[in-house]
Every structure is written in structure tokens, then in C-alpha cells.
Short mmCIF file of N, CA, C and O in Angstrom, two decimals:
data_model
loop_
_atom_site.label_atom_id
_atom_site.label_comp_id
_atom_site.label_asym_id
_atom_site.label_seq_id
_atom_site.Cartn_x
_atom_site.Cartn_y
_atom_site.Cartn_z
N MET N 1 -9.03 17.00 -13.99
CA MET N 1 -8.89 16.19 -13.16
C MET N 1 -8.07 14.78 -14.02
O MET N 1 -8.47 14.77 -15.52
N ALA N 2 -7.60 13.65 -13.32
CA ALA N 2 -7.26 12.60 -14.47
C ALA N 2 -8.34 11.50 -13.76
O ALA N 2 -8.98 11.43 -12.47
N THR N 3 -8.21 10.23 -14.18
CA THR N 3 -8.95 9.50 -14.25
C THR N 3 -7.63 7.77 -13.82
O THR N 3 -6.98 7.87 -14.77
N LEU N 4 -8.04 7.10 -12.71
CA LEU N 4 -7.00 5.96 -12.50
C LEU N 4 -7.92 4.78 -12.63
O LEU N 4 -9.28 5.14 -11.76
N LYS N 5 -7.99 3.86 -13.49
CA LYS N 5 -8.47 2.77 -13.83
C LYS N 5 -7.88 1.37 -12.95
O LYS N 5 -6.76 0.75 -13.82
N PRO N 6 -8.06 0.89 -11.68
CA PRO N 6 -7.22 -0.01 -10.87
C PRO N 6 -8.30 -1.51 -11.31
O PRO N 6 -9.08 -1.71 -11.68
N THR N 7 -7.10 -2.25 -11.47
CA THR N 7 -7.97 -3.68 -12.04
C THR N 7 -7.02 -4.67 -11.13
O THR N 7 -6.23 -4.64 -11.09
N LEU N 8 -8.13 -5.72 -11.05
CA LEU N 8 -7.63 -6.61 -9.76
C LEU N 8 -8.44 -8.21 -10.18
O LEU N 8 -9.23 -8.63 -11.01
N SER N 9 -7.51 -8.82 -10.40
CA SER N 9 -7.80 -10.47 -11.08
C SER N 9 -7.12 -11.49 -10.05
O SER N 9 -6.19 -11.25 -9.62
N LEU N 10 -8.02 -12.28 -9.25
CA LEU N 10 -7.49 -13.57 -8.77
C LEU N 10 -7.76 -15.11 -9.32
O LEU N 10 -9.20 -14.83 -9.70
N ILE N 11 -7.22 -15.44 -9.72
CA ILE N 11 -7.00 -16.57 -10.30
C ILE N 11 -6.50 -17.76 -9.86
O ILE N 11 -5.51 -17.82 -10.01
N SER N 12 -7.21 -18.80 -10.21
CA SER N 12 -6.61 -20.30 -9.33
C SER N 12 -7.16 -21.31 -9.50
O SER N 12 -8.41 -21.30 -9.63
N THR N 13 -6.65 -22.38 -10.03
CA THR N 13 -7.22 -23.48 -9.74
C THR N 13 -7.33 -24.61 -9.08
O THR N 13 -7.93 -25.82 -8.45
N ASP N 14 -6.01 -24.49 -8.14
CA ASP N 14 -6.45 -25.10 -6.72
C ASP N 14 -6.31 -24.84 -5.16
O ASP N 14 -6.33 -25.26 -4.29
N ALA N 15 -6.99 -23.01 -5.42
CA ALA N 15 -6.60 -22.39 -3.90
C ALA N 15 -8.16 -23.28 -3.55
O ALA N 15 -8.12 -22.93 -1.99
N THR N 16 -8.88 -23.27 -3.91
CA THR N 16 -10.49 -24.02 -3.57
C THR N 16 -10.99 -25.12 -4.23
O THR N 16 -10.40 -25.46 -5.15
N SER N 17 -12.08 -25.42 -3.64
CA SER N 17 -12.18 -26.71 -4.30
C SER N 17 -12.78 -26.52 -5.92
O SER N 17 -13.13 -27.53 -6.57
N ASP N 18 -13.23 -25.32 -6.00
CA ASP N 18 -13.60 -24.99 -7.33
C ASP N 18 -12.79 -23.99 -8.11
O ASP N 18 -11.54 -23.27 -7.19
N SER N 19 -12.64 -23.98 -9.45
CA SER N 19 -11.60 -23.13 -9.97
C SER N 19 -12.18 -21.28 -9.60
O SER N 19 -13.40 -21.31 -9.24
N LEU N 20 -11.15 -20.68 -9.53
CA LEU N 20 -11.17 -19.28 -8.88
C LEU N 20 -11.35 -18.08 -10.05
O LEU N 20 -9.78 -18.35 -10.63
N SER N 21 -11.89 -17.69 -9.88
CA SER N 21 -11.41 -16.53 -11.20
C SER N 21 -12.49 -15.22 -11.26
O SER N 21 -13.82 -15.15 -11.11
N LEU N 22 -11.74 -14.51 -10.16
CA LEU N 22 -12.39 -13.23 -10.00
C LEU N 22 -11.95 -12.14 -10.25
O LEU N 22 -10.60 -11.84 -10.42
N SER N 23 -12.46 -11.15 -10.77
CA SER N 23 -11.74 -9.72 -11.71
C SER N 23 -12.83 -8.43 -11.16
O SER N 23 -13.87 -8.77 -11.04
N SER N 24 -11.92 -7.52 -10.59
CA SER N 24 -12.81 -6.11 -10.46
C SER N 24 -11.96 -4.87 -11.10
O SER N 24 -10.88 -5.21 -11.03
N THR N 25 -12.69 -4.13 -11.74
CA THR N 25 -12.43 -2.94 -12.08
C THR N 25 -13.48 -1.70 -12.02
O THR N 25 -14.22 -1.51 -11.83
N ASP N 26 -12.62 -0.55 -11.86
CA ASP N 26 -13.13 0.42 -10.87
C ASP N 26 -12.83 1.38 -11.75
O ASP N 26 -11.31 1.81 -12.51
N SER N 27 -13.19 3.09 -12.10
CA SER N 27 -12.63 4.04 -12.30
C SER N 27 -12.68 5.17 -11.53
O SER N 27 -13.68 5.71 -10.78
N LEU N 28 -11.71 5.73 -11.44
CA LEU N 28 -11.39 6.64 -9.73
C LEU N 28 -10.92 8.05 -10.36
O LEU N 28 -10.12 7.92 -11.30
N THR N 29 -11.84 8.94 -9.74
CA THR N 29 -11.05 10.31 -10.21
C THR N 29 -10.12 10.74 -9.62
O THR N 29 -10.12 10.72 -8.28
N VAL N 30 -9.08 11.32 -9.80
CA VAL N 30 -7.76 11.83 -8.98
C VAL N 30 -8.02 13.75 -9.51
O VAL N 30 -7.76 13.85 -10.29
N ALA N 31 -8.42 14.11 -8.49
CA ALA N 31 -8.41 15.58 -8.64
C ALA N 31 -7.09 16.56 -7.63
O ALA N 31 -7.16 17.73 -7.98
N GLY N 32 -6.19 15.72 -6.76
CA GLY N 32 -5.42 16.78 -6.03
C GLY N 32 -4.25 15.96 -6.57
O GLY N 32 -3.84 15.57 -7.40
N ALA N 33 -3.27 16.06 -5.20
CA ALA N 33 -1.70 15.47 -5.09
C ALA N 33 -1.49 14.02 -6.03
O ALA N 33 -2.60 13.12 -5.49
N VAL N 34 -0.48 13.95 -6.67
CA VAL N 34 -0.03 12.59 -6.72
C VAL N 34 1.06 12.73 -6.52
O VAL N 34 2.48 13.51 -6.98
N LEU N 35 1.60 11.65 -5.75
CA LEU N 35 3.00 11.40 -5.41
C LEU N 35 3.49 10.05 -5.64
O LEU N 35 2.53 8.98 -5.73
N ASN N 36 4.51 9.96 -5.98
CA ASN N 36 5.42 8.84 -6.57
C ASN N 36 6.83 8.66 -5.75
O ASN N 36 7.84 10.13 -6.01
N THR N 37 7.14 7.88 -4.73
CA THR N 37 8.23 8.03 -4.03
C THR N 37 8.79 6.61 -3.57
O THR N 37 8.00 5.61 -3.89
N THR N 38 10.39 6.52 -3.56
CA THR N 38 10.54 5.18 -2.87
C THR N 38 11.11 5.77 -1.34
O THR N 38 12.01 6.50 -1.75
N VAL N 39 11.03 4.93 -0.25
CA VAL N 39 11.19 4.75 0.75
C VAL N 39 12.02 3.92 1.63
O VAL N 39 11.44 2.75 1.29
N GLU N 40 13.05 4.13 2.21
CA GLU N 40 13.60 3.41 2.52
C GLU N 40 13.20 2.76 4.14
O GLU N 40 13.44 3.95 4.54
N THR N 41 12.90 1.92 4.55
CA THR N 41 12.02 2.12 5.36
C THR N 41 13.52 1.11 6.54
O THR N 41 14.47 1.16 6.11
N SER N 42 12.88 1.32 7.50
CA SER N 42 13.91 0.85 8.90
C SER N 42 12.99 0.01 9.83
O SER N 42 11.87 -0.04 9.51
N THR N 43 13.61 -0.52 10.65
CA THR N 43 12.70 -1.16 12.00
C THR N 43 13.11 -0.57 12.66
O THR N 43 12.28 -0.58 13.66
N THR N 44 13.01 1.03 12.70
CA THR N 44 12.44 2.07 13.48
C THR N 44 10.95 2.69 13.08
O THR N 44 11.05 3.12 11.63
N ALA N 45 9.55 2.52 13.49
CA ALA N 45 8.58 2.68 12.93
C ALA N 45 8.49 4.52 13.01
O ALA N 45 9.04 5.57 14.03
N ALA N 46 7.93 4.67 11.64
CA ALA N 46 8.07 6.27 11.36
C ALA N 46 6.91 6.60 10.44
O ALA N 46 6.35 5.59 9.26
N VAL N 47 6.71 7.82 10.63
CA VAL N 47 5.01 8.25 9.28
C VAL N 47 5.57 8.36 8.29
O VAL N 47 6.62 8.94 7.52
N PHE N 48 5.07 7.83 6.76
CA PHE N 48 5.82 8.04 5.58
C PHE N 48 4.45 8.66 5.32
O PHE N 48 4.64 9.34 3.72
N LEU N 49 3.05 8.62 5.37
CA LEU N 49 2.10 9.70 4.62
C LEU N 49 1.45 10.34 5.84
O LEU N 49 0.73 9.46 6.48
N ALA N 50 1.42 11.39 6.27
CA ALA N 50 0.81 12.15 7.29
C ALA N 50 -0.79 12.65 6.76
O ALA N 50 -1.00 12.95 6.00
N ALA N 51 -1.51 12.29 7.62
CA ALA N 51 -2.75 12.59 7.07
C ALA N 51 -3.26 13.78 7.13
O ALA N 51 -4.07 14.23 6.27
N ALA N 52 -2.69 14.95 8.01
CA ALA N 52 -2.63 15.90 7.57
C ALA N 52 -2.33 16.94 6.09
O ALA N 52 -2.84 17.56 5.77
N ASP N 53 -1.89 15.84 5.52
CA ASP N 53 -1.43 16.49 4.16
C ASP N 53 -2.43 15.83 3.22
O ASP N 53 -2.08 16.19 2.10
N TYR N 54 -3.38 15.12 3.37
CA TYR N 54 -4.01 14.61 2.44
C TYR N 54 -5.54 14.66 2.70
O TYR N 54 -5.79 14.66 4.26
N GLY N 55 -6.68 14.65 1.83
CA GLY N 55 -7.91 13.78 1.82
C GLY N 55 -7.94 12.73 1.73
O GLY N 55 -6.76 11.86 1.55
N LYS N 56 -8.79 12.27 0.89
CA LYS N 56 -8.94 11.07 0.76
C LYS N 56 -7.66 10.69 -0.62
O LYS N 56 -8.38 11.05 -1.75
N THR N 57 -7.65 9.55 -0.62
CA THR N 57 -6.35 9.36 -1.30
C THR N 57 -6.40 7.54 -1.55
O THR N 57 -6.31 6.67 -0.63
N TYR N 58 -5.90 7.66 -2.65
CA TYR N 58 -5.91 6.15 -3.05
C TYR N 58 -4.38 5.78 -3.27
O TYR N 58 -3.47 6.20 -3.91
N ILE N 59 -4.08 4.35 -2.20
CA ILE N 59 -2.59 4.38 -2.26
C ILE N 59 -2.12 3.01 -2.78
O ILE N 59 -2.95 1.87 -2.62
N TYR N 60 -1.20 2.61 -3.38
CA TYR N 60 -0.23 1.78 -3.74
C TYR N 60 1.37 1.98 -3.13
O TYR N 60 1.80 2.64 -2.82
N LEU N 61 1.35 0.51 -2.70
CA LEU N 61 2.38 -0.02 -1.82
C LEU N 61 3.10 -0.84 -2.22
O LEU N 61 2.37 -2.21 -2.42
N LYS N 62 4.58 -1.05 -2.47
CA LYS N 62 4.88 -2.16 -2.94
C LYS N 62 6.34 -2.63 -2.37
O LYS N 62 7.19 -1.31 -2.23
N ASN N 63 6.80 -4.06 -1.65
CA ASN N 63 7.88 -3.91 -0.72
C ASN N 63 9.03 -4.61 -2.22
O ASN N 63 8.51 -5.33 -2.78
N LEU N 64 9.74 -3.74 -2.63
CA LEU N 64 10.88 -3.70 -3.64
C LEU N 64 11.83 -4.97 -3.22
O LEU N 64 12.92 -5.26 -4.19
N SER N 65 11.90 -5.12 -1.75
CA SER N 65 12.86 -6.29 -1.33
C SER N 65 12.67 -7.74 -2.06
O SER N 65 11.47 -8.11 -2.20
N SER N 66 13.66 -8.55 -2.31
CA SER N 66 13.52 -9.88 -2.63
C SER N 66 14.52 -10.54 -1.90
O SER N 66 14.19 -11.95 -1.81
N THR N 67 14.60 -10.22 -0.16
CA THR N 67 14.87 -10.96 0.82
C THR N 67 13.41 -11.26 1.84
O THR N 67 13.03 -10.26 1.86
N ALA N 68 13.37 -12.39 1.81
CA ALA N 68 12.10 -13.10 2.22
C ALA N 68 12.09 -12.26 3.67
O ALA N 68 10.53 -12.14 4.43
N SER N 69 12.92 -12.40 4.74
CA SER N 69 12.91 -12.03 6.03
C SER N 69 12.70 -10.29 6.09
O SER N 69 12.31 -9.78 7.14
N GLU N 70 12.74 -9.67 4.93
CA GLU N 70 12.61 -8.23 4.85
C GLU N 70 11.00 -7.90 4.95
O GLU N 70 10.52 -7.43 3.93
N LYS N 71 10.16 -8.05 5.76
CA LYS N 71 8.99 -7.35 5.72
C LYS N 71 8.54 -6.05 6.23
O LYS N 71 9.43 -5.65 7.16
N ILE N 72 7.42 -5.74 5.55
CA ILE N 72 7.17 -4.20 6.22
C ILE N 72 5.88 -4.59 6.58
O ILE N 72 4.68 -4.58 5.71
N TYR N 73 5.58 -3.63 8.05
CA TYR N 73 4.13 -3.77 7.99
C TYR N 73 3.77 -1.95 8.10
O TYR N 73 4.53 -1.24 8.09
N ILE N 74 2.63 -2.02 8.20
CA ILE N 74 2.23 -0.63 7.43
C ILE N 74 1.12 -0.75 8.68
O ILE N 74 0.33 -1.67 8.91
N ARG N 75 0.75 0.40 9.46
CA ARG N 75 0.15 0.70 10.91
C ARG N 75 -0.59 2.39 10.15
O ARG N 75 -0.17 3.05 9.87
N LEU N 76 -1.78 2.53 10.89
CA LEU N 76 -2.73 3.20 11.22
C LEU N 76 -2.18 4.25 12.30
O LEU N 76 -2.64 3.85 13.40
N GLY N 77 -1.88 5.44 12.32
CA GLY N 77 -1.77 6.07 13.41
C GLY N 77 -0.53 6.18 14.25
O GLY N 77 0.45 5.95 13.32
N ALA N 78 -0.49 6.53 15.34
CA ALA N 78 0.65 5.71 16.30
C ALA N 78 1.58 5.07 16.10
O ALA N 78 1.00 4.00 15.57
N THR N 79 2.73 5.12 16.37
CA THR N 79 3.81 3.95 15.68
C THR N 79 3.76 2.99 16.49
O THR N 79 3.88 1.81 16.57
N GLY N 80 3.00 3.21 17.88
CA GLY N 80 2.89 1.86 18.70
C GLY N 80 1.98 0.97 18.18
O GLY N 80 1.34 -0.09 19.26
N SER N 81 0.74 1.31 17.33
CA SER N 81 -0.70 1.00 16.64
C SER N 81 -0.04 -0.40 16.46
O SER N 81 0.69 -1.04 15.68
N ALA N 82 -1.05 -1.20 15.84
CA ALA N 82 -1.12 -2.10 15.58
C ALA N 82 -0.81 -2.57 13.97
O ALA N 82 -1.35 -1.73 13.78
N ASN N 83 -0.27 -3.54 13.60
CA ASN N 83 -0.24 -3.67 12.22
C ASN N 83 -1.55 -4.31 10.87
O ASN N 83 -2.27 -5.14 11.62
N VAL N 84 -1.69 -3.39 10.35
CA VAL N 84 -2.95 -3.73 9.59
C VAL N 84 -2.63 -4.35 7.79
O VAL N 84 -3.50 -4.81 7.59
N LEU N 85 -1.47 -4.10 7.83
CA LEU N 85 -0.99 -4.71 6.16
C LEU N 85 0.61 -5.25 6.87
O LEU N 85 1.32 -4.65 7.47
N GLU N 86 0.75 -6.82 5.86
CA GLU N 86 1.86 -6.93 5.77
C GLU N 86 2.62 -7.28 4.93
O GLU N 86 1.54 -7.88 3.94
N LEU N 87 3.78 -6.65 4.38
CA LEU N 87 4.14 -6.65 2.81
C LEU N 87 5.15 -7.32 3.03
O LEU N 87 6.25 -7.12 3.39
N GLY N 88 5.35 -9.03 2.61
CA GLY N 88 6.18 -9.46 2.56
C GLY N 88 7.07 -9.11 1.11
O GLY N 88 6.72 -8.40 0.20
N ALA N 89 8.76 -9.69 0.72
CA ALA N 89 9.35 -9.52 -0.49
C ALA N 89 8.42 -9.67 -1.50
O ALA N 89 7.83 -10.60 -1.97
N GLY N 90 8.26 -8.71 -2.33
CA GLY N 90 7.78 -8.42 -3.45
C GLY N 90 6.52 -8.26 -3.92
O GLY N 90 5.53 -8.03 -4.55
N GLU N 91 5.58 -8.25 -2.55
CA GLU N 91 4.16 -7.98 -2.24
C GLU N 91 3.90 -6.35 -2.20
O GLU N 91 4.87 -5.41 -2.02
N PHE N 92 2.39 -6.27 -2.64
CA PHE N 92 1.86 -4.96 -2.91
C PHE N 92 0.67 -4.79 -2.50
O PHE N 92 0.10 -6.06 -2.13
N ALA N 93 -0.15 -3.82 -2.24
CA ALA N 93 -1.50 -3.62 -1.62
C ALA N 93 -1.90 -2.25 -2.68
O ALA N 93 -1.06 -1.09 -2.89
N PHE N 94 -2.98 -2.23 -2.69
CA PHE N 94 -3.62 -1.12 -3.11
C PHE N 94 -4.94 -0.87 -2.49
O PHE N 94 -5.81 -1.51 -2.63
N PHE N 95 -5.55 0.10 -1.72
CA PHE N 95 -6.03 0.73 -1.19
C PHE N 95 -6.76 1.92 -0.90
O PHE N 95 -6.06 3.01 -1.18
N PRO N 96 -7.74 2.31 -0.44
CA PRO N 96 -8.22 3.36 -0.49
C PRO N 96 -8.27 4.10 0.96
O PRO N 96 -8.47 3.02 1.75
N TRP N 97 -7.29 4.92 0.92
CA TRP N 97 -7.33 5.67 2.62
C TRP N 97 -7.82 6.89 3.01
O TRP N 97 -7.96 7.85 2.27
N ALA N 98 -8.38 7.04 4.06
CA ALA N 98 -9.75 7.97 4.13
C ALA N 98 -9.18 9.19 4.85
O ALA N 98 -9.29 10.52 5.08
N SER N 99 -7.76 8.98 5.36
CA SER N 99 -6.46 9.94 5.68
C SER N 99 -6.98 10.85 7.01
O SER N 99 -6.79 11.80 7.44
N ASP N 100 -7.73 9.66 7.77
CA ASP N 100 -8.10 10.24 9.17
C ASP N 100 -6.97 10.08 10.37
O ASP N 100 -7.07 10.35 11.16
N GLU N 101 -5.99 9.18 10.05
CA GLU N 101 -4.57 8.59 10.57
C GLU N 101 -3.22 8.51 9.63
O GLU N 101 -3.44 8.36 8.51
N ASP N 102 -2.20 9.04 10.30
CA ASP N 102 -1.00 8.55 9.52
C ASP N 102 -0.75 7.37 9.25
O ASP N 102 -1.21 6.36 9.67
N LEU N 103 -0.14 7.27 8.00
CA LEU N 103 0.40 5.93 7.76
C LEU N 103 1.63 5.33 8.22
O LEU N 103 2.72 6.87 7.95
N VAL N 104 1.89 4.76 8.82
CA VAL N 104 3.08 4.27 9.22
C VAL N 104 3.96 3.00 8.89
O VAL N 104 3.33 2.13 8.56
N TYR N 105 5.43 2.99 8.44
CA TYR N 105 5.79 1.66 8.39
C TYR N 105 6.50 1.46 9.39
O TYR N 105 7.23 1.98 10.35
N ASP N 106 7.03 -0.08 9.01
CA ASP N 106 8.15 -0.38 10.35
C ASP N 106 8.77 -1.70 9.63
O ASP N 106 7.58 -2.83 9.55
N ALA N 107 9.44 -2.04 9.52
CA ALA N 107 10.40 -3.14 8.83
C ALA N 107 10.43 -3.93 9.82
O ALA N 107 11.15 -3.78 11.37
N ASP N 108 10.34 -5.42 9.35
CA ASP N 108 10.52 -6.53 10.88
C ASP N 108 11.90 -6.92 10.54
O ASP N 108 12.75 -7.04 11.80
N ALA N 109 13.25 -6.57 9.32
CA ALA N 109 14.30 -6.70 9.38
C ALA N 109 14.63 -5.65 8.32
O ALA N 109 14.26 -5.55 7.01
N GLY N 110 16.04 -5.14 8.25
CA GLY N 110 16.69 -4.95 7.10
C GLY N 110 16.50 -3.13 7.09
O GLY N 110 15.48 -2.84 7.44
N THR N 111 16.57 -3.31 6.02
CA THR N 111 16.03 -1.40 5.63
C THR N 111 15.50 -1.53 3.55
O THR N 111 15.70 -0.92 3.10
N PRO N 112 14.05 -2.58 3.92
CA PRO N 112 13.74 -2.62 2.66
C PRO N 112 12.93 -1.49 1.93
O PRO N 112 12.72 -0.81 2.47
N ALA N 113 13.41 -1.31 0.46
CA ALA N 113 12.93 -0.39 0.00
C ALA N 113 11.26 -0.48 -0.15
O ALA N 113 10.66 -1.72 -0.67
N MET N 114 10.61 0.19 -0.31
CA MET N 114 9.04 0.74 -0.36
C MET N 114 8.84 1.43 -1.51
O MET N 114 8.73 3.02 -1.43
N GLU N 115 8.21 1.25 -2.69
CA GLU N 115 7.44 1.85 -3.36
C GLU N 115 6.16 2.55 -2.96
O GLU N 115 5.37 1.82 -2.54
N VAL N 116 5.76 3.94 -3.06
CA VAL N 116 4.24 4.44 -2.73
C VAL N 116 3.90 5.22 -3.72
O VAL N 116 5.03 6.24 -4.38
N PHE N 117 2.84 5.28 -4.10
CA PHE N 117 2.39 5.81 -5.00
C PHE N 117 1.09 6.49 -4.08
O PHE N 117 0.28 5.74 -3.41
N ALA N 118 0.45 7.77 -4.04
CA ALA N 118 -0.81 8.17 -3.67
C ALA N 118 -1.43 9.22 -4.37
O ALA N 118 -1.04 10.47 -4.69
N PHE N 119 -2.48 9.21 -4.54
CA PHE N 119 -3.50 9.20 -5.88
C PHE N 119 -4.43 10.24 -4.91
O PHE N 119 -5.34 9.63 -4.63
N GLU N 120 -4.40 11.63 -5.14
CA GLU N 120 -5.44 12.25 -3.74
C GLU N 120 -6.81 12.23 -4.54
O GLU N 120 -6.99 12.84 -5.98
N ALA N 121 -7.99 12.10 -4.13
CA ALA N 121 -9.27 12.14 -4.83
C ALA N 121 -9.56 13.24 -4.88
O ALA N 121 -9.19 14.31 -4.29
#
């Protein structure tokens, strides 16, 4: 088994009326498969991680585009479902995925590349 130690810090002096300084760290056990890939997305929705292939998994996604109009939307389940994440150029997300539903991408424009890491618990 491997250990994954994510850390998130949110710091700002002008986002709220008070200074903001939040930090959270965890220690996660990775006992299953690890996937590291880059996906070329498109404006046609498509599954990029199938729920049937994974148990609980920690997901890291990053929109590698530097073009502002190349947003990547992430959906759970059917390709016509609502967007749950919007990754603008250079933005990233890290989240635990129960793998009850497929993960689906749909680009707003172009074919932005998306970095994908999946760490199965």
C-alpha cells in the first residue's frame, strides 16, 4: 500500500473582510490501481473514467490549456447530465470519487488537454 498526502492552502488578504488563511492536509491510503494520463478532450461529451473499472478513487484533474475559451466541464454519469465541475485554462481539482457514476468530460471549445491522475483507495 502507498500513501498519498494531499495539501490544500487558501490564502488571501482581500477576498473577505478579514485575512484568509486556510490549510488542510490528509493522509490517504492508495491500495489499488494508479492511472496517470493526458486526455485530449473535445466538444463531444465522452466518458474518461468508467465507474465499473474502479472502487473509491482519489481524482486529480488539470486543464492544461492556456486559452481562456477552452473550458472543460466534468459530469457524473450520462453524457447529457448537468456539469458538476468547470475547469478553466490552467485550473485543477482534486476530489474523492465514489465511482458510482462514470466521469464524463465535455469541452466548451477546442480540444484542450486534460491531465488525469486516479489513485484507487
